[in-house]
Backbone as JSON Lines, residues from 0, in Angstrom:
{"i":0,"aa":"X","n":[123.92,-96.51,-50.28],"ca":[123.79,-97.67,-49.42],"c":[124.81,-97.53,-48.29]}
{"i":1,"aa":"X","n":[124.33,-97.33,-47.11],"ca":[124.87,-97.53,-45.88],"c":[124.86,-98.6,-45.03]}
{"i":2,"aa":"X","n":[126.12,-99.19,-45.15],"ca":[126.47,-100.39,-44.35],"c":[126.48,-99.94,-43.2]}
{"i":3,"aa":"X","n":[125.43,-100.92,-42.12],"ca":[126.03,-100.73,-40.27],"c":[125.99,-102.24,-39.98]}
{"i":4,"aa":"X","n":[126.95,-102.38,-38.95],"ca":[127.0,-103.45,-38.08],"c":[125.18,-104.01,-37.67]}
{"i":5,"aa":"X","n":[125.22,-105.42,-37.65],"ca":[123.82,-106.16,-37.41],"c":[123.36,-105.76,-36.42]}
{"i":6,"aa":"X","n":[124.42,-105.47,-34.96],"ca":[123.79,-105.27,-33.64],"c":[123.12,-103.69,-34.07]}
{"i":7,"aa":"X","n":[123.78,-103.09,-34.58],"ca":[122.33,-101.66,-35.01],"c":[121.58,-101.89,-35.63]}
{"i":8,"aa":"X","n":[121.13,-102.49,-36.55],"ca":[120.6,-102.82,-37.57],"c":[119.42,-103.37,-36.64]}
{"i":9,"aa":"X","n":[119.94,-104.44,-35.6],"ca":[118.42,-105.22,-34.83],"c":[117.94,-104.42,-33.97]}
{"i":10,"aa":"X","n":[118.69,-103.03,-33.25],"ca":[118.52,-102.07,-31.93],"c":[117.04,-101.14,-33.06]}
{"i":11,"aa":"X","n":[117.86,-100.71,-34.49],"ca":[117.1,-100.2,-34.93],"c":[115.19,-100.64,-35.23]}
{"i":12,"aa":"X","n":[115.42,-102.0,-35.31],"ca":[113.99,-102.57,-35.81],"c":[113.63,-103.18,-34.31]}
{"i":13,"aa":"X","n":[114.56,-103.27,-33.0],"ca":[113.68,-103.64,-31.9],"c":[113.71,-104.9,-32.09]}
{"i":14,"aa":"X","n":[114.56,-105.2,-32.44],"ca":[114.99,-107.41,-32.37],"c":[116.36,-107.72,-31.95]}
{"i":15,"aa":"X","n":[115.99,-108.78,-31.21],"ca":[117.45,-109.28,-30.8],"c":[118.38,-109.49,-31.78]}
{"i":16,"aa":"X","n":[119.83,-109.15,-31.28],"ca":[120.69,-109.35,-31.74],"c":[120.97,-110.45,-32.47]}
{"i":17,"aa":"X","n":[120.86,-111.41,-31.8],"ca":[120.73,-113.1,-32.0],"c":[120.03,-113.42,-33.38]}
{"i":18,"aa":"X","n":[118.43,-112.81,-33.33],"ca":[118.11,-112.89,-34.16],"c":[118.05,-112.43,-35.79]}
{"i":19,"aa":"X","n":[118.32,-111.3,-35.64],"ca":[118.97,-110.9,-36.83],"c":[119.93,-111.07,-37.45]}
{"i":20,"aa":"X","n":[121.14,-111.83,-36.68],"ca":[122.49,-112.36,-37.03],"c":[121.56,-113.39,-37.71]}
{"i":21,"aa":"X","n":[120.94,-114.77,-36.97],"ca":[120.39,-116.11,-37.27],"c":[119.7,-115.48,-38.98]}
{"i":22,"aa":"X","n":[119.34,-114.7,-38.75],"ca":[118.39,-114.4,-40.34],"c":[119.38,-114.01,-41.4]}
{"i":23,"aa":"X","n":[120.51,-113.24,-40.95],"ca":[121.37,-113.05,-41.88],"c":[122.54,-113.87,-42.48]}
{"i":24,"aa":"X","n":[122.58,-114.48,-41.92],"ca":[123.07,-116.05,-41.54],"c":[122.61,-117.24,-42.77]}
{"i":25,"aa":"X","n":[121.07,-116.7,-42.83],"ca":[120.01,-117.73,-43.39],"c":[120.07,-117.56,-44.8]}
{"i":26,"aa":"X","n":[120.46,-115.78,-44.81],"ca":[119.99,-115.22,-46.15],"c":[118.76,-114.52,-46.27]}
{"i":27,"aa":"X","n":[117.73,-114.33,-45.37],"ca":[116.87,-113.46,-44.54],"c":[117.1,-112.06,-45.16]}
{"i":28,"aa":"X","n":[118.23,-111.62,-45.02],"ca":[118.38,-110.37,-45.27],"c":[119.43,-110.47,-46.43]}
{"i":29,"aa":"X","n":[118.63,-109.38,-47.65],"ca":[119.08,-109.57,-49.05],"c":[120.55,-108.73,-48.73]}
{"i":30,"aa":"X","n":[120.77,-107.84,-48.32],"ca":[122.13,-107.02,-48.33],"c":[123.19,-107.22,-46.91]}
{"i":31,"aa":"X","n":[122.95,-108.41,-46.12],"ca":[123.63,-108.74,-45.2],"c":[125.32,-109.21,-45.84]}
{"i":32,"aa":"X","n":[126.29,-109.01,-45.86],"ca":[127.52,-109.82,-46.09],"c":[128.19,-109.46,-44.49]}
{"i":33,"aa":"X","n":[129.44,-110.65,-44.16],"ca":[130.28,-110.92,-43.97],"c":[131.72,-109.86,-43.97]}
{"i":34,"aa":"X","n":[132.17,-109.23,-42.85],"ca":[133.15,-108.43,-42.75],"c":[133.96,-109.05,-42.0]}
{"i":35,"aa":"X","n":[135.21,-109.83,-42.18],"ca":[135.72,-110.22,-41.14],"c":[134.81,-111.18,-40.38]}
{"i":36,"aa":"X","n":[134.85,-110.95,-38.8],"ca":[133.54,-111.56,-37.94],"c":[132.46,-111.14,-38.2]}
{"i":37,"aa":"X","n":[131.88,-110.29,-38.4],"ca":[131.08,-109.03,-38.07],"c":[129.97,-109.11,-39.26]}
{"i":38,"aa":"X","n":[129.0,-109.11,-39.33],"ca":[127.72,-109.06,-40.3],"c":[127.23,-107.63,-40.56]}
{"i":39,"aa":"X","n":[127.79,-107.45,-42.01],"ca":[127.05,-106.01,-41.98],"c":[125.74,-105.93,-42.49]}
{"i":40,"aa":"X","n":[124.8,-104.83,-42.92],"ca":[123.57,-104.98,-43.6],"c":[123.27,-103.36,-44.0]}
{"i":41,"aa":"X","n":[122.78,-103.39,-45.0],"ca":[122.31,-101.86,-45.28],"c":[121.33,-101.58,-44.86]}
{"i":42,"aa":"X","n":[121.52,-100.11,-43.97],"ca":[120.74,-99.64,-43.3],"c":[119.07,-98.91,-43.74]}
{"i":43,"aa":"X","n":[118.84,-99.06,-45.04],"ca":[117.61,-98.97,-45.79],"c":[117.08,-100.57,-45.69]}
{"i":44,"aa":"X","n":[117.72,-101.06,-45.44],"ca":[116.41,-102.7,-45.61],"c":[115.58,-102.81,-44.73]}
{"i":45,"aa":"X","n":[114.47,-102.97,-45.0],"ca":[113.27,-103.21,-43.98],"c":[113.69,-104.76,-43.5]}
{"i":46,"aa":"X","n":[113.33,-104.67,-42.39],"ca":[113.18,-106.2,-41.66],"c":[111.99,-107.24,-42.01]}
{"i":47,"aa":"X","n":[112.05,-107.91,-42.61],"ca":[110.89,-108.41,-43.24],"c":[110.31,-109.69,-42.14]}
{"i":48,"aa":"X","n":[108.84,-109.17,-42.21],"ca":[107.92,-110.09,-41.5],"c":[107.07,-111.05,-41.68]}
{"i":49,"aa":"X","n":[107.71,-112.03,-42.03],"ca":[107.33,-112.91,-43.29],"c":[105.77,-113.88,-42.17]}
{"i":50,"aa":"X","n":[105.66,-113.62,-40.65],"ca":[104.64,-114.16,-39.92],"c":[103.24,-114.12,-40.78]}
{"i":51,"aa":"X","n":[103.36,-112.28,-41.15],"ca":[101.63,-112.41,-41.45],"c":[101.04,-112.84,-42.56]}
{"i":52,"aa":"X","n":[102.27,-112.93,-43.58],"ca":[102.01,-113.35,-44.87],"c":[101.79,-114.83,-45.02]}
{"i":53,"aa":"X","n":[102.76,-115.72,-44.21],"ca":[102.58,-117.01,-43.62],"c":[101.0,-117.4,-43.47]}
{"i":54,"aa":"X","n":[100.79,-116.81,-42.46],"ca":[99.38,-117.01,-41.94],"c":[98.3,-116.75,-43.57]}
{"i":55,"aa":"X","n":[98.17,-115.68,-44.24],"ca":[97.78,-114.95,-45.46],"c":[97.59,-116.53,-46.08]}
{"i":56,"aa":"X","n":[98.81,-117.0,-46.23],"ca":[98.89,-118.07,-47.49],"c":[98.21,-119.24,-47.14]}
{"i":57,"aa":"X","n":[98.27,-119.62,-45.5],"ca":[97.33,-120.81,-45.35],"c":[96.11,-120.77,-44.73]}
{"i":58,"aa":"X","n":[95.48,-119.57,-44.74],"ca":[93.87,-118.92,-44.72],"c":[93.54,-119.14,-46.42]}
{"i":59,"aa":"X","n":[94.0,-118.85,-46.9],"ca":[93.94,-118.49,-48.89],"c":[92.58,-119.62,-49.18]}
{"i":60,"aa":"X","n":[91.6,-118.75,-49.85],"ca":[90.88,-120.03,-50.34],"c":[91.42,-120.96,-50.99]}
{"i":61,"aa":"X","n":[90.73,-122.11,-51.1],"ca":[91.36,-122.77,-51.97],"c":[92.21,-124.19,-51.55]}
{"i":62,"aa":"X","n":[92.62,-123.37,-49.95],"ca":[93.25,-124.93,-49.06],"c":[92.28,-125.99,-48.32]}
{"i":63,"aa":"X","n":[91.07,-125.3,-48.39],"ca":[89.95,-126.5,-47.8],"c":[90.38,-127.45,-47.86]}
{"i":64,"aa":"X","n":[90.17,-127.75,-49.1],"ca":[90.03,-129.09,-49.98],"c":[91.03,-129.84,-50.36]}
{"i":65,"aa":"X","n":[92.5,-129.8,-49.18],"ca":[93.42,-130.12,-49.79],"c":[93.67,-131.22,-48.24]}
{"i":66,"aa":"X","n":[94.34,-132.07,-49.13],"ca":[94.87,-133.2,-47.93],"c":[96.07,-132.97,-47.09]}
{"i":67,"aa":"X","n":[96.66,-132.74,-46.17],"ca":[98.28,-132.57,-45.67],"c":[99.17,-132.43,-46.29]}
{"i":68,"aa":"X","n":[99.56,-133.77,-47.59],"ca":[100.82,-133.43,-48.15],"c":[100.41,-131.99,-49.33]}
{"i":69,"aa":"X","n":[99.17,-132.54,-49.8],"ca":[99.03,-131.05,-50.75],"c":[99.23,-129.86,-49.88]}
{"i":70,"aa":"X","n":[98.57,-129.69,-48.54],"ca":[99.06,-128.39,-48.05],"c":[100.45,-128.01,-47.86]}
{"i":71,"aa":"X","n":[101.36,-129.37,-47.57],"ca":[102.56,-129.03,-47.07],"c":[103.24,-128.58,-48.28]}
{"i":72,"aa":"X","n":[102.55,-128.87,-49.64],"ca":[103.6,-128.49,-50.54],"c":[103.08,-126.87,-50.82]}
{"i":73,"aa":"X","n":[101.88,-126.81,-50.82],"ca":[101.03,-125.4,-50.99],"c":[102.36,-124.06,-49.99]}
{"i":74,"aa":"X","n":[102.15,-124.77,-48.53],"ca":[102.76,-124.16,-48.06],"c":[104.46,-123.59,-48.65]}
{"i":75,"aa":"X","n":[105.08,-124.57,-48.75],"ca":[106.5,-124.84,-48.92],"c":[106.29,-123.87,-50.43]}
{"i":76,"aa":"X","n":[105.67,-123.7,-51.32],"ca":[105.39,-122.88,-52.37],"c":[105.55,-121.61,-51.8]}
{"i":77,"aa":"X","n":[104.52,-121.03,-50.8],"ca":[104.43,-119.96,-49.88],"c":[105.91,-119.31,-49.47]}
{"i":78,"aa":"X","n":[106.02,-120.32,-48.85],"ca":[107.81,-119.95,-48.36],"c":[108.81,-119.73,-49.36]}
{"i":79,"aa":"X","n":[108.43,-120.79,-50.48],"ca":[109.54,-120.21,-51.3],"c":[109.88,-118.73,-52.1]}
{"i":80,"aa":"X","n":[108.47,-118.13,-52.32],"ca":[108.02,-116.99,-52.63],"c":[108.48,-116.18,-51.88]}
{"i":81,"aa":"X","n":[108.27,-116.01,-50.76],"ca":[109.13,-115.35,-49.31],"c":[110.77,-115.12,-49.49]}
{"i":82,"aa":"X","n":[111.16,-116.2,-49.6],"ca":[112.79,-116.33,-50.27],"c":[113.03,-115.33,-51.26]}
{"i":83,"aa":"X","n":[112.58,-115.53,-52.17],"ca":[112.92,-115.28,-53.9],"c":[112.05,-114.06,-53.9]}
{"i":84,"aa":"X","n":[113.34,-113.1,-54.78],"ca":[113.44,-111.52,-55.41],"c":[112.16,-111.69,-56.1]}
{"i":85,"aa":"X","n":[111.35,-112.3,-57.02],"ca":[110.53,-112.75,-57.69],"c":[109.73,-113.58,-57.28]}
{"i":86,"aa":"X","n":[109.34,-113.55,-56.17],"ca":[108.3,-114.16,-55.76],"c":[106.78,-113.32,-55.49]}
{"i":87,"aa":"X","n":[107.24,-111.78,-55.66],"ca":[106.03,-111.33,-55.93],"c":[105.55,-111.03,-57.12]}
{"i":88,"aa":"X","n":[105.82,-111.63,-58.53],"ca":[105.62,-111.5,-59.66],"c":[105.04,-113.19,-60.02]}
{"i":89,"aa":"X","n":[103.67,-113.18,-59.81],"ca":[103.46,-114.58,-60.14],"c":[103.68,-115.31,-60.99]}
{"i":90,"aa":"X","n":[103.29,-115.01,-61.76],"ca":[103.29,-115.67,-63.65],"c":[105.14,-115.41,-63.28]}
{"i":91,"aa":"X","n":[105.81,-114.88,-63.39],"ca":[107.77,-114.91,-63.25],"c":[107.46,-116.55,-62.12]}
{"i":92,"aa":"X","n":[107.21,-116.28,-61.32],"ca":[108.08,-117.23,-60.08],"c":[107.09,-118.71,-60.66]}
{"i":93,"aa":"X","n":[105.7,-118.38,-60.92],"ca":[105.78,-120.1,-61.33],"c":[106.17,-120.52,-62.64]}
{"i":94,"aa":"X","n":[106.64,-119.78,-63.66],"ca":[107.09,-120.16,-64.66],"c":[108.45,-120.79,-63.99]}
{"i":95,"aa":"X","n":[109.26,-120.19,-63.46],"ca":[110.71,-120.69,-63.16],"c":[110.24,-122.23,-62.09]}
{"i":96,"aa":"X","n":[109.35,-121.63,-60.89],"ca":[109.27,-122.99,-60.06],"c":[108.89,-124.16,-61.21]}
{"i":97,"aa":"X","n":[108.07,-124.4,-62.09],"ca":[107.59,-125.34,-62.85],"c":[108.74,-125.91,-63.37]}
{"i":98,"aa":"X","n":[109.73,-125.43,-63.37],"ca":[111.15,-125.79,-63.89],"c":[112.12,-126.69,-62.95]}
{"i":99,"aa":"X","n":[111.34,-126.18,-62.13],"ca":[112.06,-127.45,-60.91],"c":[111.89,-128.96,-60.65]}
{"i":100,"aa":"X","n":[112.09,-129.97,-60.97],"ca":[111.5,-130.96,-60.74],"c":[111.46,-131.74,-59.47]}
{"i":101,"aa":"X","n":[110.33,-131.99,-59.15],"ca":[109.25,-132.43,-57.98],"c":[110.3,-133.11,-57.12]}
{"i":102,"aa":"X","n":[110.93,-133.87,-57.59],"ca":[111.74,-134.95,-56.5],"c":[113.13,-134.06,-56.16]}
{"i":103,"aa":"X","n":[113.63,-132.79,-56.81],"ca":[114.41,-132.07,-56.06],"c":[113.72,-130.98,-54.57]}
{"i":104,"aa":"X","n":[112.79,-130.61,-55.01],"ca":[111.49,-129.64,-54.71],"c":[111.23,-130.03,-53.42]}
{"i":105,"aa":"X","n":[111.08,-131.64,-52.96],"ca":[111.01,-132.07,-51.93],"c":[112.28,-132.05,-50.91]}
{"i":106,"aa":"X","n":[113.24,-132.26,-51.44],"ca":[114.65,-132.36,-50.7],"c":[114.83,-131.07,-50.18]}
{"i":107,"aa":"X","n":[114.5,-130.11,-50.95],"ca":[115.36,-128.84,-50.94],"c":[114.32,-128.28,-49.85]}
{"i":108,"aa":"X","n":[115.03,-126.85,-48.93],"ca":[114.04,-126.01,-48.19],"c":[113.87,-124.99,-48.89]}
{"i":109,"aa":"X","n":[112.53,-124.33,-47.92],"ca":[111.93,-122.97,-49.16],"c":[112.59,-121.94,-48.96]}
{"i":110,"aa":"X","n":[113.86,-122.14,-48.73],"ca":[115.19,-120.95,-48.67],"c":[115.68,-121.2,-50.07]}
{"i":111,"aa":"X","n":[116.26,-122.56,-50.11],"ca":[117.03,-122.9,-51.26],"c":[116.19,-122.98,-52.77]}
{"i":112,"aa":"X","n":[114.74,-123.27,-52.16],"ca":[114.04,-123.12,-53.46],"c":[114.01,-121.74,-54.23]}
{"i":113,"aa":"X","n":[113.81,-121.25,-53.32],"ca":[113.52,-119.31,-53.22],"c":[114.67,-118.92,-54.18]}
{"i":114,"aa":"X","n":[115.97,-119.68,-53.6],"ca":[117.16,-118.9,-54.41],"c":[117.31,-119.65,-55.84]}
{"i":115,"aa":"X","n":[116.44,-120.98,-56.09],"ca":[116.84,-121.21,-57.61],"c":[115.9,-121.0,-58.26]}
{"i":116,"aa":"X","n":[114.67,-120.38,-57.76],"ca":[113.65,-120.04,-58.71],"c":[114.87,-118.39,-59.21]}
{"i":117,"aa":"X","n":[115.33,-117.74,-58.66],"ca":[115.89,-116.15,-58.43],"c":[116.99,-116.8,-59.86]}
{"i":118,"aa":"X","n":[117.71,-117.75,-59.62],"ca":[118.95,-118.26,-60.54],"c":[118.29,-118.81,-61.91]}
{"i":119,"aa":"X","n":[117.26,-118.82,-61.98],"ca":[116.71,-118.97,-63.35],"c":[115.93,-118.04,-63.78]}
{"i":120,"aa":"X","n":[115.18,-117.06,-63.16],"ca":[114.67,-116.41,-63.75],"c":[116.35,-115.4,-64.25]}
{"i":121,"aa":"X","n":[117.32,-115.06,-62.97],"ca":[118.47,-114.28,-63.46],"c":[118.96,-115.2,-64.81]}
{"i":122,"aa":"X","n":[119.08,-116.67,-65.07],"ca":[119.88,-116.96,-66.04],"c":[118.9,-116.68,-67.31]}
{"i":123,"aa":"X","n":[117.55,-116.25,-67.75],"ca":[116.55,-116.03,-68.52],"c":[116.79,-114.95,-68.71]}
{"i":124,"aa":"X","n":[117.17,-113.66,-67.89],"ca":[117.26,-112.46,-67.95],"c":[118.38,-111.81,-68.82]}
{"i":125,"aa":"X","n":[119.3,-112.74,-68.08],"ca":[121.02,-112.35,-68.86],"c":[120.57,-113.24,-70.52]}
{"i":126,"aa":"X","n":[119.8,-114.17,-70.6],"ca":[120.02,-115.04,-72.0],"c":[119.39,-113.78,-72.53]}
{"i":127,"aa":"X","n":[118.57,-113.23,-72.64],"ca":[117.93,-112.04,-73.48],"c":[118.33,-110.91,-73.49]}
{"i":128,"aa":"X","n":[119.88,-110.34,-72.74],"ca":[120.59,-109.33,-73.24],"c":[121.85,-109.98,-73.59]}
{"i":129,"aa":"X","n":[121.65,-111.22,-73.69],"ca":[123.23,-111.71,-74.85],"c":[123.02,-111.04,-76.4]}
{"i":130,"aa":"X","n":[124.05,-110.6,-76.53],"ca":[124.3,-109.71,-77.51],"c":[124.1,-110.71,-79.1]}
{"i":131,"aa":"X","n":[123.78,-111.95,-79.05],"ca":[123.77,-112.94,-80.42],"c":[122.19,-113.22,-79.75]}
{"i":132,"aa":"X","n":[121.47,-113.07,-78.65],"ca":[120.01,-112.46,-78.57],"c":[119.19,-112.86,-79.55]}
{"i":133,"aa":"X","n":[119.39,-111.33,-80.96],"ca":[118.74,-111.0,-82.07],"c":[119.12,-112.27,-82.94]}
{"i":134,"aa":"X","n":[119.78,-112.67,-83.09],"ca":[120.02,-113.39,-83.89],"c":[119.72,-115.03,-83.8]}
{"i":135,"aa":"X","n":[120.17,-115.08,-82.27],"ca":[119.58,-116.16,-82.05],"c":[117.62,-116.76,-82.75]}
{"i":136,"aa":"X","n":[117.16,-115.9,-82.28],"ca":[115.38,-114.99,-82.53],"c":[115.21,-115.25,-83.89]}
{"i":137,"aa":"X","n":[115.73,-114.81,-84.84],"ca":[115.91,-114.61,-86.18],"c":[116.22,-115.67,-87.2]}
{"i":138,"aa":"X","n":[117.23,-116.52,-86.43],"ca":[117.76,-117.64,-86.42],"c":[116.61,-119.4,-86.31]}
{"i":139,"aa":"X","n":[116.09,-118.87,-85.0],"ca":[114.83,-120.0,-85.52],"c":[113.78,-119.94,-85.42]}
{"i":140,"aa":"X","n":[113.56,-118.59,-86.78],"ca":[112.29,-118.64,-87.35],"c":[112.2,-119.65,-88.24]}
């Protein structure tokens, strides 16, 4: 993993400077940290173009038949998927989203959703290599 400064990082993919800071900023970019002033990012990350998939999700059959707020949440689902490491593993990301309850779901953006669907599926992950695991299992049969 090769760290470069953001302003290469955006020269490389042909985007403003501005903008790639603003995304890394956001959390946009999974390997962006903080040096001092300076935003670094590893130079293997693709720049992700989350436009066409956007568009993808609210073409999707299925939204006909839906009234505004159902789309807006359809959507906001969309986005959160976008966010979250696990959002391309369906059955993973709605098991964890279902875990969220509705009246936080609304408050929150599909950045922040993105990252607590990621914090539960990670806290599910680590519970099943805790080493009392087996026993736990064993325990309430």
């Amino acid at each position: 993993m090769t760290m470069i400064p953001i302003t290469q990082y955006a020269a490389m993919h042909g985007k403003a400077e501005v903008t790639a800071r603003q995304m890394a900023r956001r959390g946009g970019l999974r390997t962006a940290r903080k040096q001092g002033r300076d935003w670094m990012v590893d130079s293997e990350e693709p720049y992700p173009d989350r436009r066409r998939r956007m568009r993808e999700a609210l073409t999707r059959e299925g939204m006909e038949g839906l009234d505004a707020q159902e789309r807006r949440h359809e959507l906001k689902i969309a986005q959160a998927k976008q966010y979250s490491r696990v959002g391309e593993f369906h059955s993973t990301f709605a098991a964890n989203w279902d875990r969220i309850p509705a009246e936080l779901a609304d408050q929150l953006t599909p950045e922040q959703l993105g990252w607590i669907v990621d914090l539960l599926a990670d806290a599910y992950t680590d519970g099943q290599r805790h080493p009392d695991y087996e026993w736990l299992q064993a325990d309430g049969d």
